[in-house]
PDB file of C-alpha atoms in Angstrom:
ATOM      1  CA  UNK A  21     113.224  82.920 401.461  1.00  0.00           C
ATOM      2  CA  UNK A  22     109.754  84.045 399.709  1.00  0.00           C
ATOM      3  CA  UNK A  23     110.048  87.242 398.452  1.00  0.00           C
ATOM      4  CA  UNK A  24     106.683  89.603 397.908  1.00  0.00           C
ATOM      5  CA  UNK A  25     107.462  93.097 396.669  1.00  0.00           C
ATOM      6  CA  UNK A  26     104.569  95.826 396.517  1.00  0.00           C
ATOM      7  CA  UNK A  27     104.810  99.077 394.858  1.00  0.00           C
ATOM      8  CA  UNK A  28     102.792 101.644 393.028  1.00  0.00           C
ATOM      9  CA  UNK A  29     100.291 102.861 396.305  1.00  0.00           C
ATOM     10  CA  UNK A  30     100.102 106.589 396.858  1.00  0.00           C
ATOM     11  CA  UNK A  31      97.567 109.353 397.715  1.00  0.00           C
ATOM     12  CA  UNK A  32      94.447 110.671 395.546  1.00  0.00           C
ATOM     13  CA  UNK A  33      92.001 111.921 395.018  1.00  0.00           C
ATOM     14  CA  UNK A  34      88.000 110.008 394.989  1.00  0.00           C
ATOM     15  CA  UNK A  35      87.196 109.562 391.570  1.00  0.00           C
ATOM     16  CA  UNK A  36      90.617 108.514 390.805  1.00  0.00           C
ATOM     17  CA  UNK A  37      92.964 105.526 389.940  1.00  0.00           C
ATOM     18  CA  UNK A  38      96.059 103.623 391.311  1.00  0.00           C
ATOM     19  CA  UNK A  39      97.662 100.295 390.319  1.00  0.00           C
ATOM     20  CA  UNK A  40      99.433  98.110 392.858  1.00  0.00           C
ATOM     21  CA  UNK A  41     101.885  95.628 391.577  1.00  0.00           C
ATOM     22  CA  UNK A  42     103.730  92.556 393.525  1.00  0.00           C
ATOM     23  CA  UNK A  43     106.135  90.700 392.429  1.00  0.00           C
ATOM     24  CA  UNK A  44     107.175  87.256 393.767  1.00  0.00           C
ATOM     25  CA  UNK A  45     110.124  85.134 393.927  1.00  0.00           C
ATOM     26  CA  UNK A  46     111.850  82.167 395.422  1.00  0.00           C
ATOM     27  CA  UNK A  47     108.298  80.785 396.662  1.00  0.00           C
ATOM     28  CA  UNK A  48     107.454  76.957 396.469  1.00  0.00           C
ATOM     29  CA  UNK A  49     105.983  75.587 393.289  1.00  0.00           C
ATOM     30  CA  UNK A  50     102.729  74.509 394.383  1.00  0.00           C
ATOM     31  CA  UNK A  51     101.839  77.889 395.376  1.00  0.00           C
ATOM     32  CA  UNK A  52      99.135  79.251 392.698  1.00  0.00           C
ATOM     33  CA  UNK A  53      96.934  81.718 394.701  1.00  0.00           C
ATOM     34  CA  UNK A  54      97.848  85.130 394.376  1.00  0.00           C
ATOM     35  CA  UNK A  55      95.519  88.013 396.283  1.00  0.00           C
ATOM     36  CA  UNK A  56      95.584  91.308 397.852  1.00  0.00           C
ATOM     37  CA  UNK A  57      93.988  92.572 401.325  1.00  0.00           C
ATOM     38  CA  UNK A  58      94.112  95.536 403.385  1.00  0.00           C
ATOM     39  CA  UNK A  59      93.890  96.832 406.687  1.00  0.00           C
ATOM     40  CA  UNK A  60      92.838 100.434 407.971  1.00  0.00           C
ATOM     41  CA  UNK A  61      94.157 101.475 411.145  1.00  0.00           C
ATOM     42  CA  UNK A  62      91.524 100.468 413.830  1.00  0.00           C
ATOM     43  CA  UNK A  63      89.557  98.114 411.222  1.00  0.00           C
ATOM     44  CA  UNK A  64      89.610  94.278 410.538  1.00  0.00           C
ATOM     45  CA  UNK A  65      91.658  92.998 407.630  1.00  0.00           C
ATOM     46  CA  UNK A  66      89.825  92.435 404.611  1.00  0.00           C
ATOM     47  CA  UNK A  67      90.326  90.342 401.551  1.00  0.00           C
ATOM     48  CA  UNK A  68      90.293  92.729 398.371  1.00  0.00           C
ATOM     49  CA  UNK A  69      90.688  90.309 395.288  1.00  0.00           C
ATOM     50  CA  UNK A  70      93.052  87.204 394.317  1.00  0.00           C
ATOM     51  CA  UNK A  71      93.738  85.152 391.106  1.00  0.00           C
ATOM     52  CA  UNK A  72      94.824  81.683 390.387  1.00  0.00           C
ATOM     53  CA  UNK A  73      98.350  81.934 388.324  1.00  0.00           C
ATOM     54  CA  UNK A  74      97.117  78.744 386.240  1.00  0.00           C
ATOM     55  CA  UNK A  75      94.053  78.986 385.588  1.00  0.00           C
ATOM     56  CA  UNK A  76      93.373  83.019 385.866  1.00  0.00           C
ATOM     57  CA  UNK A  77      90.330  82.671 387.805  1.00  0.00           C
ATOM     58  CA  UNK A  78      90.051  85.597 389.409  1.00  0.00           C
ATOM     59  CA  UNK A  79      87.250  87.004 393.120  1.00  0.00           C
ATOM     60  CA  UNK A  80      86.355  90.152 394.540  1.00  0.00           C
ATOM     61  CA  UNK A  81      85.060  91.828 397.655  1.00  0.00           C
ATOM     62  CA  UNK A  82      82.021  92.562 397.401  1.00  0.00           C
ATOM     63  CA  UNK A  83      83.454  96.427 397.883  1.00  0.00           C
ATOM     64  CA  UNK A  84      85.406  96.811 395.424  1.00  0.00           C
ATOM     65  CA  UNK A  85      83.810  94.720 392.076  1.00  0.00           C
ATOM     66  CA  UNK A  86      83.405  96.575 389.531  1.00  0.00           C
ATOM     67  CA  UNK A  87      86.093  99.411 390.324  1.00  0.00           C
ATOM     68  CA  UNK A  88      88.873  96.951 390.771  1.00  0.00           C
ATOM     69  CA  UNK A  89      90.763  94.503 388.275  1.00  0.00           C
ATOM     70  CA  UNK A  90      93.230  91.834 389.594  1.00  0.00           C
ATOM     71  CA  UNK A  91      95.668  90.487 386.457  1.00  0.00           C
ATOM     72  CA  UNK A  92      99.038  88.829 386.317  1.00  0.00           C
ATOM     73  CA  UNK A  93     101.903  88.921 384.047  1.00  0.00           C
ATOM     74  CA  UNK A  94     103.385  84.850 384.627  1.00  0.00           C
ATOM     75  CA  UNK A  95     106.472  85.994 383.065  1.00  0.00           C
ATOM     76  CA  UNK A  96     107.347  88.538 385.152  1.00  0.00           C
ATOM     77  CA  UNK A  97     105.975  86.650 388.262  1.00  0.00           C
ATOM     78  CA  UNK A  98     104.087  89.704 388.928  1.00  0.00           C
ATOM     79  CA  UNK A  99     100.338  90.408 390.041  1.00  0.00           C
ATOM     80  CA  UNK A 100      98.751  93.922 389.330  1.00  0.00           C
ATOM     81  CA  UNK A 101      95.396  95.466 391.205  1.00  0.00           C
ATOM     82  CA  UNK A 102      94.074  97.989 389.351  1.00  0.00           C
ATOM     83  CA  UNK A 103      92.196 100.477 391.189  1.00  0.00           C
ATOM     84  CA  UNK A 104      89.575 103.183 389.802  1.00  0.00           C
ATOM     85  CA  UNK A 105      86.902 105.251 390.982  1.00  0.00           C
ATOM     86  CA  UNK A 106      88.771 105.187 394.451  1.00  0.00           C
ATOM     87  CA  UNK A 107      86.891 106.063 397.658  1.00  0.00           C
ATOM     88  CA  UNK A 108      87.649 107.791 400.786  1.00  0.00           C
ATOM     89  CA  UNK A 109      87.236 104.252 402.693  1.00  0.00           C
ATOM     90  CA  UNK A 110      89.576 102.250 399.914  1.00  0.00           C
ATOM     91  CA  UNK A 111      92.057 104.182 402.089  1.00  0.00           C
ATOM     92  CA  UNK A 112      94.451 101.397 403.991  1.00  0.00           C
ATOM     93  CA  UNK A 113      97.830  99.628 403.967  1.00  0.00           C
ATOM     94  CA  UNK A 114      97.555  97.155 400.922  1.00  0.00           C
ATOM     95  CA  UNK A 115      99.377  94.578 401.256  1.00  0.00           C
ATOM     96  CA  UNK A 116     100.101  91.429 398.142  1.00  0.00           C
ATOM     97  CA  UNK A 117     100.058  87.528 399.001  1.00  0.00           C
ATOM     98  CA  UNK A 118     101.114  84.127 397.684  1.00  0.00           C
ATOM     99  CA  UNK A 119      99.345  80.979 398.894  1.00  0.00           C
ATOM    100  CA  UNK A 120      98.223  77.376 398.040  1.00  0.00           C
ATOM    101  CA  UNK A 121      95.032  77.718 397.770  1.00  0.00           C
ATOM    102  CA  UNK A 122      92.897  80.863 398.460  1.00  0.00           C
ATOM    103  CA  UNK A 123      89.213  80.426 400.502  1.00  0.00           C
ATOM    104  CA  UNK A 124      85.597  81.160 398.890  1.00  0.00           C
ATOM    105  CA  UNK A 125      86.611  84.748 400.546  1.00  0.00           C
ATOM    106  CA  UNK A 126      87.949  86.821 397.898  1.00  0.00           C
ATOM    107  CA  UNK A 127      91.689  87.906 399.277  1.00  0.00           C
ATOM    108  CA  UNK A 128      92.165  84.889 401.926  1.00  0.00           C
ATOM    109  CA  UNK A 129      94.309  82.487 402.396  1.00  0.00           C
ATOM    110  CA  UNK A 130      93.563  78.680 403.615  1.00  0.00           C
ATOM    111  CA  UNK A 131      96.733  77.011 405.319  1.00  0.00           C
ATOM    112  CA  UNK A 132     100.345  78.724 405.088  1.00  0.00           C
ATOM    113  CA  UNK A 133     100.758  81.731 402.991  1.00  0.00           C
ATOM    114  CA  UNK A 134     103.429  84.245 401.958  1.00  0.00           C
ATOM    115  CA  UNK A 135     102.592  88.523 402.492  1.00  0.00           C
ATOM    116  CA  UNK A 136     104.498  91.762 401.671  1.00  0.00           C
ATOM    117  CA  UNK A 137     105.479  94.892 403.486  1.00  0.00           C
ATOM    118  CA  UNK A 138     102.662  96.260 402.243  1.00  0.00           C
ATOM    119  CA  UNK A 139     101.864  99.608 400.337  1.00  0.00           C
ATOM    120  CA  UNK A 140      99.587 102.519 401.350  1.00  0.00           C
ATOM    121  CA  UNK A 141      97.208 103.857 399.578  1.00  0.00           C
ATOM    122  CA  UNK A 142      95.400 107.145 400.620  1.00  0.00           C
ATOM    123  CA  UNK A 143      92.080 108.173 398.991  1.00  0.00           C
ATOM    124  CA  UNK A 144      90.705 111.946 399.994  1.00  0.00           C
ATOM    125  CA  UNK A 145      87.324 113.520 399.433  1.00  0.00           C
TER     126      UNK A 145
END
């Protein structure tokens, strides 16, 4: 069974920085997209960033370029989201995915794809 594992979310402060890592396992080969989205409670989900694990080609939301940086460690199967300058509305349930191929939306998914338990991450003013 595909495994997703999310950790480092917490609370801060705006202004300030998290980093969110996932690490996979026992997922099918051919899978090579690896993103994060989020959902606030009463919002839409939204696609945050995701990678390619070959080729490292990386997208972001509109929201968050600039502050955020998706990377991956292919050794350790594990995909990080660094998060600075962090803003009252980055505050939501983050949660890591593994896909075959990711859409021209930064953080979605076309076809089947793998998610986490998610992670929160709280941002106060």
């Amino acid at each position: 069974q595909v495994q997703l594992t999310e950790s480092g979310g917490g609370s801060v402060q705006a202004g300030g920085s998290l980093r969110l890592s996932c690490t996979a396992s026992r997922y099918p080969y051919s899978t090579n997209c690896m993103g994060w989205f989020r959902q606030a409670p009463g919002k839409e989900r939204e696609g945050v960033a995701h990678i390619y694990t070959d080729s490292g080609t990386t997208a972001y939301a509109d929201s968050v370029k600039g502050r955020f940086t998706i990377s991956q460690d292919n050794g350790k199967k594990t995909v990080y989201l660094q998060m600075n300058s962090l803003k009252p509305e980055d505050t939501a349930m983050y949660y890591c995915a593994r896909g075959f191929t990711c859409t021209s939306v930064p953080g979605t998914f076309s076809g089947l794809y793998y998610s986490g338990q998610g992670t929160q991450v709280t941002v106060s003013s």
